[in-house]
Each structure stands twice: as C-alpha cells, then as structure tokens.
Amino acid sequence: MDFTNLLITALRSLSKNKARSILTSIGIIIGVSSVIVMIGIGRSAQITVEERVGTYGKNAMEIASFHTLLTEADAENIKKKFPQVQYASIIITKSNVQVNYKDRSTISGMYGVENDYFKMKLWPLTSGRYFTDIEMSTHEKVVVIGATVMRDVFIYEEPVGNIVIINNVPFKVIGVLSELGESFGGKDFDNVVVIPYGAAQRKIIGNNKIDRIYVSVYSDKQMDETVEQIKEYLNRAHMITSDSNEFRITTSKQKLEMAEYISKTLSMLLAGIASISLFVGGVGIMNIMLVSVSERTREIGIRMAIGAKRRDILSQFLIESVTLSGLGGIVGIILGLVIYYLITYIVDWPYIFSVTSILVSFLFACAVGIFFGYYPAKKAADLKPIEALRYE
Amino acid sequence: MNIPIINIENLQKIYKISQEVSVHALKGVTLKVKRGEFVAIMGASGSGKSTFMNILGFLDTPTSGKYILDGIDGTSLNDNQKAEIRNRKIGFVFQGFNLLSRTPAIENVEMPLFYRGGFTHEEMKNRARKLLAMVGLSGREMHHPNELSGGEQQRVAIARALINDPAILLADEPTGNLDTKNTYEIMNVFTTLNKEYNITIIMVTHEPDVAAYADRKVVFKDGMIIDDSPIRKLKKSRK
Ligand SMILES: Nc1ncnc2c1ncn2[C@@H]1O[C@H](COP(=O)(O)OP(=O)(O)O)[C@@H](O)[C@H]1O
Ligand SMILES: [Mg+2]
C-alpha cells in the first residue's frame, strides 16, 4: 500500500470524526503556536538589540527632548564640559527622502549629522571625504551617500563630484560610505544619505529644531555616571526642575538589557506552555488513537483478511496520528504567526518571518504524532487477523 | 492439471482455553480439492467448519498437519507471507459480509489492490467497476453498504474477494444472513463464477438447497470428515 493511499485512508477516517479530531488537536495547536511565538520573540528581541547597537554605536547614548529644547550650544557644551565624552553629534532624521540622479531615483533615510557621527559608528568611506568645518558652519549642500544609494542611482558611475537631488534640493556628493549590510530584520543600514545637520534643518526639514544628540564615552564604566551628569547639566542649562522628564537619555546597554529581559522571560514562559501543551496534546492523541483502534478492531480484521500486512496497519494508524498532529501543527503555526505579529506590533519590534521556525515546529508536531501514536498503532498491528475479525 | 489446488493432510486444531481446558476443533482432517471444483462443506454447528475455513484462508494457523495451497507450503510461512497469500491467492466471503461501513462499494472492492500495490488509481477503479458489473451491481458503485440489501452487500463482498484473481474462493455460510430470493441470486453468481470463470469455490452451508449448487459435498462431524461425495444434479429448475 503506497503512501498516498495511506494518507487518503487516514484523512477519510479522521473526517468521519471531525469534532473529535479537532478537539484532539487543540493541545498540539496551543503547543505549536507557543513554539512559533517563542522563536519569533527571541529573534525580534535579538534584532532589536542589534539595530540599536548598530544605530548608536558602542558605549553610546541618545539624548532626546520632549519639547525639542535641545540646541547647538547643548551639543558643544557636552563635548567641552565632559572629558569622558569621546564623540557627540547632533542628529536630525527624516525617514523617507527622495534621492534623484539623472533619471534614476530611490527612497532613502536622511541623517543630518556632525562628523563625530561617523566616528561613533566606526563607519569608514570607500571614496571621497567627510564634511569640512567650513561646510558644517555654512550649512553647505554636500552629501555622503551609503552603499545602497550608490548602487541604486549611480550604478557604475563615480558619485563623488556629481550632484544628486534630495527632496528637490541639489546636493553635491563628497563621499561614499563603506557597506554595513542589513540587519536580520531587513533594515538596510546602507540606504542612507548623510548631510550636515545645518543643511538638513534649513534645506530639507525647514526648521531649526534638534531632534536628538548622540553621545559616546570612552569606556562603558562611565556610562551611568555620564547619563546622570548630562541630565543634570541640561536641566540646569534650560532651567528645568531636576525631577522633570524633559530630557530622556537612553543608553544602548539599557535597551539591550530590556530587550534581553523581555525576550528571556517570554521565552521561558512560552517554553513552559509549549512543552506542557505538546505533552498533553500528545497524550490526547494517544488516547483518541487507542479508542479508535478498539472501535475499529473489526475493520482492522477485515483489512488483514484481504491482505493488509502488519506494517500496513501500523503505518495506517501512525499516519492517522501524524496527520492529526500535523494538521494541528499547521493550525498552530498560523495561530502562532498571528499572535507573534500582534506582539511585535504592540511592542514595536521587527516582525521576522522565519521559514526555519515554521518547519521546525511543524516537524515537532509530527514527531509528537509519531511518538504518541506509535503505541496505539503497534497495538492495532499486533492484532491476530482471526481475533480481530471475531471482535464484536 | 492433476496437482490439487488444495492438499490437506491430518490437519489438527486445538483451542487452548485455559491450562486445563482445551477444545479439539479439528481432529485430523485430510482433503484434496482440484482446480475448478465447487465444494460444499456441511455439518452441524460446532463441527469445526469455520475453524477449517479460517485455516484454509490463512486467517488462523493449525496446531499440526500439512496444508499446501497452489504449490505453497502453508505451514512454513511468516505473517507477512500469509498476508500476501490472503491478498493474492484467497478470496474470502463471510456470513456477515464484513464490508467497511461508511465506505462506498467501489472502495471496498478495490481495497485488496491497495494492499497489493503497484496500481494506479484509474486501474483500481476500472477493475473494481468491472467486477461490480460482473456481480450485477453496475451503477451502485458509490452506494455505501447501509444503502444496499443483504444480497447486494454480499455481492460487493464477492467482487472484493475476486479482484486479485484468487486461486480459491472461500465462503463461510455466505447465504446464512440472506432470504430465499437473495440466496438464490448469490448462488447464481457462484455458479457462474465456477462454471464460466472456472474459479475454485469452497463453501460452508448447512442448507441442502444451497449445497445442491456445488459438485461435491464434504460433511464434518466433531472435527472430522464423515462423508465426501459428489452431488448429482437433480434439479435444473429456474424460478
Ligand atoms: N476461538 C475459539 N476459541 C475456543 N474455541 C473455539 C474457538 N473457535 C471455535 N471454537 C470451538 O471449536 C469448535 C468448532 O467451532 P467452529 O469451527 O466455529 O464450528 P462451526 O463453524 O462448524 O459451527 C466449537 O466447539 C467451538 O466452540
Ligand atoms: Mg461456523
């Protein structure tokens, strides 16, 4: 008896007891969806961390102001007053700008920065140069482009010295950044145009506000203390009470720890749920298969009488239990993906569609079906033809 | 061909019920059946007819004795080989039909081909359809057993028994659950199979009317054969 016939036989007999089949699969459904959510959350957290570190650099912190009170003077003073500060840069971002060169165009992320930004991120050039002091102070329309932008609009041409149009404003390309690559989440670090922050404010955004300042210190031991000192300094400089939350300083380490904590806790909880419900689901399958075997003793006898071998009966019942757990697995995977999506949506983490995790959990569900279905199937296959036929 | 299709010598079957109690159901049965014969096995209830048939059909194993079916020594086979012989060499028709319920007639009929393997879906369907036509059930392929009369169900069972061109057709009281009209229909099918298709048939019955369709009568009593004689065809009447 070949595999398709076995599968057809299994599906037929399962569909004769639809309600029972569905109820039996619930354990597997919950187990598998937990596995999917667990793996997903783990990955998302990992990528979130990676992206944070990628955006800030090491030993870095991000200063943001609730009412956008930050000034150029703040950035300069932080550099001057705190010897432990290695780099500091004003950051002005716009997530989607149109970049045109000749008839080609692309959508990129714009960063208005100071030269320290490149150093903080240890981001070298492949050609050209960074900004000069004069270009910074005169808000010159010059741009350093990422590797993706170069590939997309210049293709084989040399970008340095040419003019690109960023949101209808012409900028002269002075440098090309080396490739950082993509994050697991699919975020392309190289799809950027980097310009002097002053030019970003005046030519692209249209106001003089400063979103954020990135600061990095020499050693990670100085982080906590520096965060406190900068906060204190900014509150004083802006004459704000010290208990106010006007200035928020987030360190990459904090983000990292938080993401790790959440993902670990969730993973442990879900691993617990997953293993318990997969076990319960497996026992449920074993139970229903045992019932099925004794209900169908006569059928087994008939099948043996017309030529079914031991292994035909064994595989018939095994395939039935695997089909049961496999279908439960598929439903569980869909449910898990939905729940995982909702979680990433709520906590604003990247949603990572992983074929591996889907395959792994599907195979796991099938393995549960084989493991818990083997005993009932063996019981069926070990029946003696004449005894099974006589069974009332 | 002179070699008998069935050659049984001194077959014994003892059912051990407990340490002390055992039933000696067959006490040394010897029987030869030639290809193309139609044998009726008769005898009182409990005389060992079903036990004998089950051993003939490789559903049960004898305690001792020799059984050669179509040149194959039945005493030295393992479970898989027996299953294969049940599939290929034997067609079994039971008193209680033993069809799979909630399964259409055609699927019941083609099932032995599943276990034999090597057929396409189409081939199986075609063969099953042909056999259903042969037993007079064309057009009833998709009927489930509970939508068919007893006689029709038994005919489905016969079609199933024949689908692998077996060497012998074994029937244990095939008309035991049927009324006169259906009995008559089934016996006509058997006669046709035997006379036109030269299929060897061994049939248990305790009705002399039914036995009259066979060529030879073997009578069991207390696990032994007490009579083995040809049946002279007296009536050729048709209803
Ligand atoms: N599985 C069994 N276990 C014990 N005794 C059995 C079993 N099957 C049949 N017998 C006994 O063997 C004898 C022959 O039975 P059986 O072959 O069914 O007779 P028949 O078919 O001629 O009525 C009877 O005494 C019956 O009780
Ligand atoms: Mg009997």
XYZ file of C-alpha atoms and ligand atoms in Angstrom:
659
model
C 0.000 0.000 0.000
C 1.602 3.223 -1.045
C 1.843 6.489 0.807
C -0.897 8.474 -0.950
C -3.379 5.699 -0.345
C -2.402 5.605 3.309
C -2.818 9.352 3.540
C -6.211 9.201 1.864
C -7.294 6.429 4.225
C -6.116 8.477 7.201
C -7.859 11.660 6.078
C -11.063 9.735 5.405
C -11.177 8.160 8.790
C -10.307 11.443 10.513
C -13.018 13.291 8.642
C -15.544 10.721 9.808
C -14.925 12.045 13.324
C -14.414 15.740 12.676
C -15.364 17.107 16.076
C -13.228 14.561 17.861
C -10.261 15.223 15.570
C -10.448 18.964 16.172
C -10.737 18.649 19.938
C -7.827 16.237 19.992
C -5.658 18.708 18.091
C -6.144 21.611 20.488
C -3.194 20.643 22.667
C -0.944 20.479 19.637
C -2.324 23.777 18.313
C -1.504 25.590 21.548
C 1.889 23.920 21.822
C 2.946 24.709 18.295
C 1.713 28.292 18.370
C 3.715 28.806 21.579
C 6.806 27.486 19.859
C 6.266 29.879 16.946
C 5.726 32.874 19.224
C 8.693 31.865 21.364
C 11.147 31.587 18.497
C 9.765 34.754 16.888
C 10.046 36.866 20.007
C 13.554 35.627 20.616
C 14.630 36.659 17.139
C 12.843 40.002 17.250
C 14.477 40.888 20.525
C 17.877 39.909 19.226
C 17.396 42.062 16.135
C 16.052 44.982 18.101
C 19.216 44.905 20.151
C 21.369 44.587 17.094
C 19.695 47.541 15.424
C 20.049 49.731 18.489
C 23.718 48.980 18.759
C 24.009 49.488 15.021
C 22.351 52.903 15.177
C 24.167 54.285 18.200
C 27.488 52.584 18.172
C 29.159 51.245 21.281
C 29.100 52.968 24.675
C 26.600 55.336 23.188
C 23.560 57.165 24.451
C 20.761 59.046 22.847
C 19.566 62.347 24.259
C 16.073 63.398 23.331
C 13.947 66.280 24.494
C 10.223 66.076 24.953
C 9.611 69.629 23.743
C 12.601 69.678 21.348
C 14.508 72.138 23.511
C 17.956 70.879 22.525
C 20.282 73.453 20.993
C 23.602 73.529 19.177
C 25.099 75.009 22.309
C 23.998 71.930 24.278
C 25.875 69.670 21.910
C 29.002 71.826 22.024
C 28.943 72.163 25.787
C 28.524 68.447 26.310
C 31.661 67.922 24.260
C 33.584 70.609 26.133
C 32.435 70.032 29.700
C 32.665 66.286 29.950
C 36.156 64.914 29.379
C 34.870 61.330 29.290
C 32.789 62.140 26.206
C 34.593 60.875 23.148
C 32.162 61.853 20.431
C 28.945 63.841 20.266
C 26.798 64.636 17.293
C 23.514 66.347 16.647
C 21.203 64.044 14.736
C 18.354 65.157 12.559
C 16.481 62.402 10.797
C 13.877 62.070 8.145
C 12.950 58.516 7.328
C 11.880 58.860 3.684
C 13.517 61.280 1.301
C 13.583 61.010 -2.445
C 17.024 60.871 -3.987
C 17.333 61.566 -7.724
C 20.263 61.328 -10.071
C 19.619 61.755 -13.766
C 16.529 59.674 -14.469
C 17.045 57.336 -11.531
C 15.580 57.749 -8.097
C 15.322 55.948 -4.801
C 13.808 56.446 -1.352
C 16.350 56.643 1.463
C 16.731 57.609 5.082
C 18.240 61.037 5.691
C 20.636 61.787 8.526
C 21.705 65.329 9.330
C 24.815 64.943 11.486
C 28.255 66.111 12.509
C 31.461 64.302 11.611
C 31.518 62.654 15.051
C 28.578 60.546 13.897
C 30.790 58.595 11.513
C 33.470 58.098 14.138
C 30.967 56.960 16.718
C 29.732 54.311 14.334
C 33.203 53.451 13.097
C 31.908 53.997 9.608
C 34.721 54.393 7.031
C 34.484 55.769 3.500
C 35.232 53.875 0.325
C 35.843 57.077 -1.601
C 35.766 60.824 -1.099
C 35.809 62.525 2.303
C 33.694 63.555 5.299
C 32.464 67.141 5.871
C 34.882 70.056 6.346
C 34.436 72.548 9.198
C 33.518 75.222 6.689
C 30.884 73.019 5.087
C 29.456 72.372 8.540
C 29.317 76.013 9.553
C 27.951 77.283 6.253
C 25.354 74.501 6.023
C 26.787 73.522 2.679
C 24.677 71.274 0.461
C 27.044 68.326 0.420
C 26.233 64.677 0.958
C 27.933 61.427 1.912
C 25.946 58.559 0.485
C 25.506 54.972 1.641
C 26.484 51.983 -0.479
C 22.881 51.117 -1.389
C 22.171 54.626 -2.652
C 25.299 54.484 -4.751
C 24.240 51.156 -6.258
C 20.694 52.338 -6.885
C 21.235 55.690 -8.538
C 24.837 55.733 -9.737
C 25.191 52.109 -10.697
C 28.621 52.175 -12.423
C 29.215 55.929 -12.373
C 31.569 57.647 -9.952
C 29.330 59.501 -7.466
C 31.923 61.828 -5.923
C 31.697 65.286 -7.539
C 28.237 64.702 -9.005
C 25.033 66.348 -7.941
C 22.072 64.399 -6.535
C 18.666 65.868 -5.860
C 17.362 65.191 -2.351
C 13.696 66.148 -1.989
C 14.128 68.659 -4.831
C 17.289 70.189 -3.354
C 20.594 69.660 -5.198
C 23.433 68.235 -3.058
C 26.989 67.601 -4.121
C 28.280 64.109 -3.379
C 31.584 64.316 -1.472
C 31.919 60.766 -0.156
C 30.670 57.189 -0.316
C 30.334 55.109 2.845
C 31.502 51.532 3.149
C 28.898 48.838 3.362
C 27.424 47.983 6.774
C 24.932 45.458 5.440
C 21.450 44.585 6.505
C 20.081 43.751 9.893
C 18.295 40.416 10.319
C 15.119 42.430 10.389
C 15.779 43.519 6.843
C 16.686 47.084 7.752
C 19.271 48.293 5.240
C 21.869 50.340 7.082
C 23.353 51.466 3.765
C 20.243 53.041 2.295
C 21.106 56.487 3.701
C 22.132 59.956 2.682
C 24.144 61.792 5.340
C 24.365 65.596 5.219
C 25.493 68.365 7.599
C 22.812 68.843 10.249
C 22.534 72.532 9.465
C 21.748 71.780 5.849
C 19.198 69.197 6.956
C 17.451 71.726 9.163
C 17.382 74.520 6.657
C 17.164 72.814 3.279
C 15.181 69.658 3.966
C 13.176 69.950 7.195
C 12.530 73.655 7.207
C 13.076 74.476 10.881
C 15.974 74.732 13.298
C 14.851 72.153 15.798
C 17.211 69.450 17.007
C 15.666 66.032 17.500
C 18.418 64.234 19.276
C 22.042 64.270 20.238
C 24.124 61.118 20.195
C 26.962 60.931 22.697
C 29.544 58.235 23.222
C 32.003 57.846 26.077
C 35.434 56.203 26.194
C 34.546 53.342 28.491
C 31.262 51.637 29.289
C 32.073 52.101 33.012
C 31.473 55.815 32.542
C 28.014 55.390 31.042
C 25.714 55.546 34.077
C 27.548 58.424 35.687
C 27.671 60.410 32.437
C 23.939 59.920 31.857
C 23.255 61.486 35.272
C 25.706 64.339 34.753
C 24.386 65.273 31.325
C 20.818 65.182 32.551
C 21.706 67.431 35.460
C 23.603 69.785 33.179
C 20.775 70.034 30.638
C 18.149 70.642 33.306
C 20.279 73.425 34.762
C 21.058 74.945 31.365
C 17.388 75.017 30.429
C 16.303 75.989 33.940
C 14.129 72.959 34.414
C 13.467 71.239 37.749
C 15.678 68.239 38.231
C 12.818 65.817 38.658
C 11.390 66.701 35.261
C 11.442 64.181 32.461
C 12.049 66.737 29.744
C 15.347 65.139 28.757
C 15.427 61.428 28.212
C 18.733 59.685 27.874
C 18.716 56.125 26.708
C 21.850 54.033 26.501
C 22.331 51.166 24.107
C 23.088 48.996 27.139
C 19.699 49.751 28.667
C 17.858 48.898 25.501
C 19.894 45.778 25.214
C 19.127 44.658 28.733
C 15.466 45.414 28.443
C 15.101 43.532 25.206
C 17.006 40.599 26.616
C 14.950 40.546 29.766
C 11.645 40.640 27.944
C 12.641 38.018 25.436
C 14.079 35.714 28.081
C 11.043 35.932 30.328
C 8.654 35.433 27.454
C 10.667 32.592 26.036
C 10.768 30.775 29.356
C 7.064 31.202 29.890
C 6.274 30.043 26.389
C 8.703 27.149 26.509
C 6.804 26.004 29.587
C 3.435 26.365 27.905
C 4.755 24.737 24.754
C 6.179 21.654 26.403
C 3.183 21.120 28.658
C 0.631 21.542 25.907
C 2.600 19.454 23.431
C 2.788 16.698 26.029
C -0.891 16.988 26.890
C -1.670 17.139 23.166
C 0.401 14.014 22.608
C -1.344 12.124 25.390
C -4.678 13.267 23.937
C -3.690 11.855 20.573
C -2.579 8.588 22.145
C -5.879 8.329 23.985
C -8.013 9.023 20.946
C -5.956 6.622 18.845
C -6.388 3.854 21.424
C -10.143 4.442 21.361
C -10.030 4.449 17.587
C -8.091 1.171 17.454
C -10.555 -0.644 19.676
C -13.546 0.847 17.864
C -12.089 -0.311 14.601
C -10.841 -3.746 15.603
C -13.220 -5.356 13.151
C -12.114 -3.018 10.385
C -8.522 -3.993 11.141
C -9.546 -7.654 10.913
C -11.221 -7.093 7.562
C -8.187 -5.254 6.233
C -5.906 -8.064 7.391
C -8.227 -10.672 5.843
C -7.909 -9.020 2.446
C -4.141 -8.733 2.628
C -3.051 -5.852 4.866
C 0.351 -6.602 6.356
C 1.452 -5.703 9.849
C 3.268 -2.677 8.558
C 0.244 -1.541 6.515
C -1.850 -1.390 9.665
C 0.999 0.161 11.632
C 1.507 2.887 9.049
C -2.226 3.447 8.641
C -2.616 4.333 12.313
C 0.705 6.125 12.539
C -0.150 8.266 9.553
C -3.515 8.943 11.084
C -1.983 10.216 14.301
C 0.690 12.157 12.422
C -1.972 13.685 10.186
C -3.897 14.647 13.291
C -0.871 16.249 14.919
C 0.386 17.681 11.621
C -2.925 19.405 10.896
C -2.916 20.663 14.471
C 0.600 21.859 13.778
C -0.468 23.805 10.701
C -3.312 25.494 12.553
C -0.908 26.158 15.433
C 1.627 27.724 13.091
C -0.968 30.081 11.633
C -2.271 30.996 15.078
C 1.283 31.447 16.353
C 2.227 33.737 13.481
C -0.829 35.894 14.121
C -0.114 36.162 17.854
C 3.542 36.854 17.196
C 2.608 39.557 14.704
C 0.308 41.210 17.228
C 3.008 41.160 19.898
C 5.624 42.711 17.620
C 3.050 45.279 16.558
C 2.275 46.227 20.154
C 5.854 46.441 21.421
C 7.107 47.833 18.110
C 9.639 45.149 17.357
C 10.506 43.902 13.883
C 8.392 41.006 12.649
C 10.621 38.281 11.324
C 9.068 35.665 9.099
C 11.209 32.607 9.610
C 10.743 29.552 7.424
C 13.050 27.595 9.707
C 10.907 28.140 12.765
C 7.810 27.117 10.812
C 9.494 23.954 9.578
C 10.909 23.138 12.985
C 7.575 23.491 14.742
C 5.766 21.552 12.039
C 8.264 18.709 12.293
C 7.956 18.874 16.057
C 4.190 18.464 15.813
C 4.632 15.485 13.512
C 7.201 13.991 15.875
C 4.671 14.236 18.701
C 2.187 12.387 16.481
C 4.677 9.612 15.774
C 5.816 9.322 19.371
C 2.368 9.188 20.932
C 0.747 7.389 18.016
C 3.226 4.526 17.943
C 1.831 2.566 20.865
C -1.799 2.534 19.619
C -0.625 1.747 16.089
C 1.505 -1.140 17.323
C -1.472 -2.428 19.293
C -3.524 -2.423 16.097
C -0.809 -4.040 14.007
C -0.212 -6.790 16.583
C -3.810 -7.998 16.407
C -4.302 -11.516 15.064
C -6.476 -11.485 11.937
C -8.985 -14.052 13.143
C -9.348 -12.486 16.597
C -9.832 -9.020 15.144
C -12.474 -10.371 12.765
C -14.366 -12.093 15.577
C -14.360 -8.929 17.724
C -17.852 -7.632 18.373
C -3.681 -30.422 -14.286
C -3.756 -33.225 -11.763
C -1.991 -31.434 -8.942
C -4.690 -30.489 -6.426
C -5.017 -26.797 -5.675
C -5.588 -27.705 -2.044
C -3.838 -30.591 -0.373
C -4.533 -31.057 3.316
C -3.262 -33.928 5.428
C -4.112 -34.747 9.000
C -4.933 -31.161 9.967
C -5.481 -30.607 13.683
C -6.597 -27.561 15.612
C -6.714 -27.389 19.362
C -8.012 -24.229 21.058
C -6.401 -23.816 24.454
C -8.970 -22.058 26.583
C -7.063 -22.359 29.861
C -4.368 -24.549 31.389
C -6.787 -27.410 31.869
C -9.500 -26.798 29.275
C -8.911 -27.106 25.548
C -11.181 -27.707 22.568
C -10.127 -30.169 19.905
C -11.879 -28.439 16.980
C -10.193 -30.384 14.147
C -9.102 -33.937 14.771
C -7.074 -34.842 11.712
C -8.713 -33.651 8.523
C -7.438 -34.831 5.162
C -8.811 -33.311 1.954
C -7.775 -32.685 -1.635
C -9.536 -30.168 -3.856
C -8.945 -29.977 -7.592
C -8.762 -26.788 -9.603
C -12.204 -25.683 -10.726
C -14.131 -27.726 -8.162
C -17.128 -26.359 -6.284
C -17.158 -27.950 -2.845
C -19.923 -27.600 -0.239
C -18.906 -28.188 3.368
C -21.734 -29.239 5.614
C -22.152 -30.349 9.168
C -23.775 -29.481 12.445
C -22.984 -26.309 14.280
C -19.730 -26.650 16.192
C -18.402 -29.411 13.987
C -15.309 -27.377 13.021
C -16.314 -25.981 9.616
C -15.369 -22.361 10.356
C -12.167 -23.398 12.057
C -11.283 -25.339 8.930
C -12.158 -22.445 6.599
C -10.132 -19.956 8.638
C -7.098 -22.202 8.372
C -7.717 -22.632 4.624
C -7.883 -18.840 4.350
C -4.625 -18.275 6.306
C -6.555 -16.329 8.899
C -5.663 -18.887 11.550
C -2.874 -21.421 11.979
C -3.340 -25.169 12.521
C -1.905 -26.863 15.586
C -0.444 -29.559 13.358
C -0.801 -31.115 9.916
C 0.075 -30.287 6.363
C -1.538 -27.625 4.151
C -0.389 -26.978 0.613
C -2.230 -24.293 -1.377
C -1.445 -23.968 -5.071
C 2.002 -25.453 -4.500
C 2.812 -23.277 -1.491
C 3.511 -24.986 1.819
C 1.323 -23.070 4.260
C 2.954 -24.371 7.409
C 6.249 -22.558 6.951
C 5.090 -19.026 6.269
C 5.607 -15.905 8.347
C 2.885 -13.316 8.995
C 3.814 -11.131 6.029
C 3.835 -14.049 3.616
C 0.441 -15.150 4.933
C -0.910 -11.649 4.412
C 0.375 -11.744 0.859
C -1.320 -15.085 0.223
C -4.580 -13.819 1.698
C -4.260 -10.899 -0.670
C -3.267 -12.739 -3.842
C -4.452 -16.343 -3.619
C -7.566 -16.243 -1.494
C -10.895 -14.552 -1.761
C -12.913 -14.772 1.436
C -16.664 -14.282 1.666
C -18.107 -14.173 5.172
C -21.554 -14.773 6.540
C -21.672 -11.213 7.890
C -20.341 -9.627 4.657
C -17.545 -7.787 6.524
C -17.589 -4.696 4.356
C -16.132 -1.433 5.640
C -19.077 0.710 6.630
C -19.221 4.342 5.531
C -17.075 3.361 2.562
C -18.602 3.209 -0.930
C -18.951 -0.174 -2.617
C -16.237 0.577 -5.168
C -13.712 1.459 -2.474
C -14.494 -1.741 -0.624
C -13.915 -3.706 -3.792
C -10.636 -2.047 -4.746
C -9.115 -2.260 -1.267
C -7.200 -5.533 -1.841
C -5.456 -3.772 -4.753
C -4.280 -1.044 -2.350
C -2.546 -3.660 -0.274
C -1.169 -5.414 -3.302
C 0.309 -2.147 -4.573
C 1.545 -1.118 -7.982
C -1.773 0.001 -9.442
C -2.742 3.472 -10.496
C -5.896 5.000 -9.154
C -7.505 4.575 -12.563
C -6.570 0.915 -12.892
C -8.006 0.154 -9.486
C -11.269 1.940 -10.226
C -11.626 0.251 -13.605
C -11.013 -3.212 -12.212
C -13.410 -2.652 -9.340
C -16.063 -1.346 -11.719
C -15.675 -4.407 -13.936
C -16.111 -6.788 -11.024
C -19.122 -4.938 -9.685
C -20.637 -5.290 -13.152
C -19.829 -8.994 -13.129
C -21.828 -9.486 -9.901
C -24.633 -7.361 -11.323
C -24.059 -4.121 -9.415
C -23.319 -1.660 -12.209
C -24.414 1.795 -11.227
C -24.238 1.065 -7.500
C -20.531 1.878 -7.178
C -20.946 4.845 -4.888
C -23.526 3.228 -2.640
C -22.496 2.638 0.932
C -23.135 -0.790 2.481
C -26.057 0.522 4.529
C -27.744 1.610 1.296
C -27.606 -1.905 -0.134
C -29.666 -5.031 0.570
C -28.028 -8.051 2.197
C -27.733 -9.828 -1.130
C -26.193 -6.753 -2.726
C -23.741 -6.372 0.136
C -22.726 -9.994 -0.262
C -22.209 -9.420 -3.970
C -19.939 -6.465 -3.171
C -18.018 -8.809 -0.871
C -17.750 -11.358 -3.681
C -16.449 -8.703 -6.072
C -13.865 -7.733 -3.466
C -12.885 -11.388 -2.989
C -12.303 -11.787 -6.716
C -10.436 -8.601 -7.518
C -6.973 -10.169 -7.266
C -7.868 -13.265 -9.335
C -7.531 -15.616 -6.361
C -6.755 -19.320 -6.670
C -9.732 -20.167 -4.478
C -12.879 -18.524 -3.244
C -13.721 -19.402 0.358
C -17.233 -18.728 1.571
C -18.310 -19.399 5.157
C -22.114 -19.571 5.156
C -22.398 -16.823 2.532
C -26.186 -17.068 2.474
C -26.614 -17.531 6.224
C -27.953 -13.998 6.649
C -29.988 -13.875 3.449
C -33.586 -14.600 2.486
C -34.524 -17.105 -0.215
C -34.507 -14.646 -3.068
C -31.103 -13.210 -2.204
C -29.747 -16.687 -1.527
C -30.818 -17.698 -4.990
C -29.091 -14.631 -6.504
C -25.840 -15.294 -4.691
C -25.843 -18.949 -5.651
C -26.347 -17.985 -9.273
C -23.326 -15.710 -9.037
C -21.314 -18.578 -7.550
C -22.419 -20.965 -10.258
C -21.453 -18.501 -12.960
C -18.060 -17.875 -11.369
C -17.447 -21.600 -11.127
C -18.758 -22.705 -14.494
C -17.830 -19.733 -16.681
C -14.709 -18.399 -14.991
C -13.505 -21.759 -13.626
C -12.989 -20.373 -10.121
C -12.457 -22.970 -7.397
C -15.039 -22.496 -4.653
C -15.232 -23.960 -1.162
C -18.441 -23.028 0.576
C -19.790 -23.824 4.020
C -23.540 -24.197 4.323
C -25.999 -26.171 6.344
C -28.827 -25.774 3.838
C -29.102 -28.759 1.470
C -30.738 -26.475 -1.127
C -27.638 -24.315 -1.196
C -25.255 -27.261 -1.143
C -27.077 -28.584 -4.204
C -25.386 -25.902 -6.317
C -21.977 -27.492 -5.627
C -20.370 -30.508 -7.306
C -19.127 -32.168 -4.180
C -20.284 -32.449 -0.600
C -17.925 -32.775 2.395
C -19.580 -33.386 5.738
C -17.941 -32.543 9.068
C -18.778 -34.026 12.407
C -16.911 -33.378 15.654
C -13.834 -32.105 13.855
C -13.630 -34.915 11.342
C -14.835 -35.548 7.805
C -17.504 -38.244 7.861
C -18.690 -38.042 4.281
C -17.157 -36.852 0.993
C -19.270 -37.485 -2.095
C -20.210 -35.966 -5.443
C -23.550 -34.205 -5.756
C -25.744 -35.462 -8.516
C -27.540 -32.598 -10.213
C -31.201 -33.390 -9.867
C -32.976 -30.125 -10.248
C -32.193 -27.731 -13.010
C -35.321 -25.763 -12.483
C -35.394 -21.950 -12.519
C -37.692 -19.719 -10.630
N -11.555 -19.063 19.162
C -12.008 -20.180 19.740
N -11.639 -20.483 20.970
C -12.080 -21.620 21.555
N -12.889 -22.484 20.968
C -13.309 -22.238 19.723
C -12.903 -21.070 19.038
N -13.452 -21.072 17.794
C -14.188 -22.218 17.727
N -14.103 -22.904 18.875
C -14.711 -24.180 19.154
O -14.292 -25.081 18.152
C -15.376 -25.872 17.750
C -15.613 -25.698 16.270
O -16.126 -24.423 16.042
P -16.413 -23.837 14.596
O -15.250 -24.159 13.742
O -16.806 -22.415 14.731
O -17.657 -24.695 14.164
P -18.734 -24.483 13.029
O -18.269 -23.370 12.160
O -18.790 -25.798 12.338
O -20.021 -24.161 13.708
C -16.566 -25.460 18.603
O -16.638 -26.345 19.715
C -16.213 -24.083 19.067
O -16.780 -23.826 20.323
Mg -19.266 -21.588 11.623
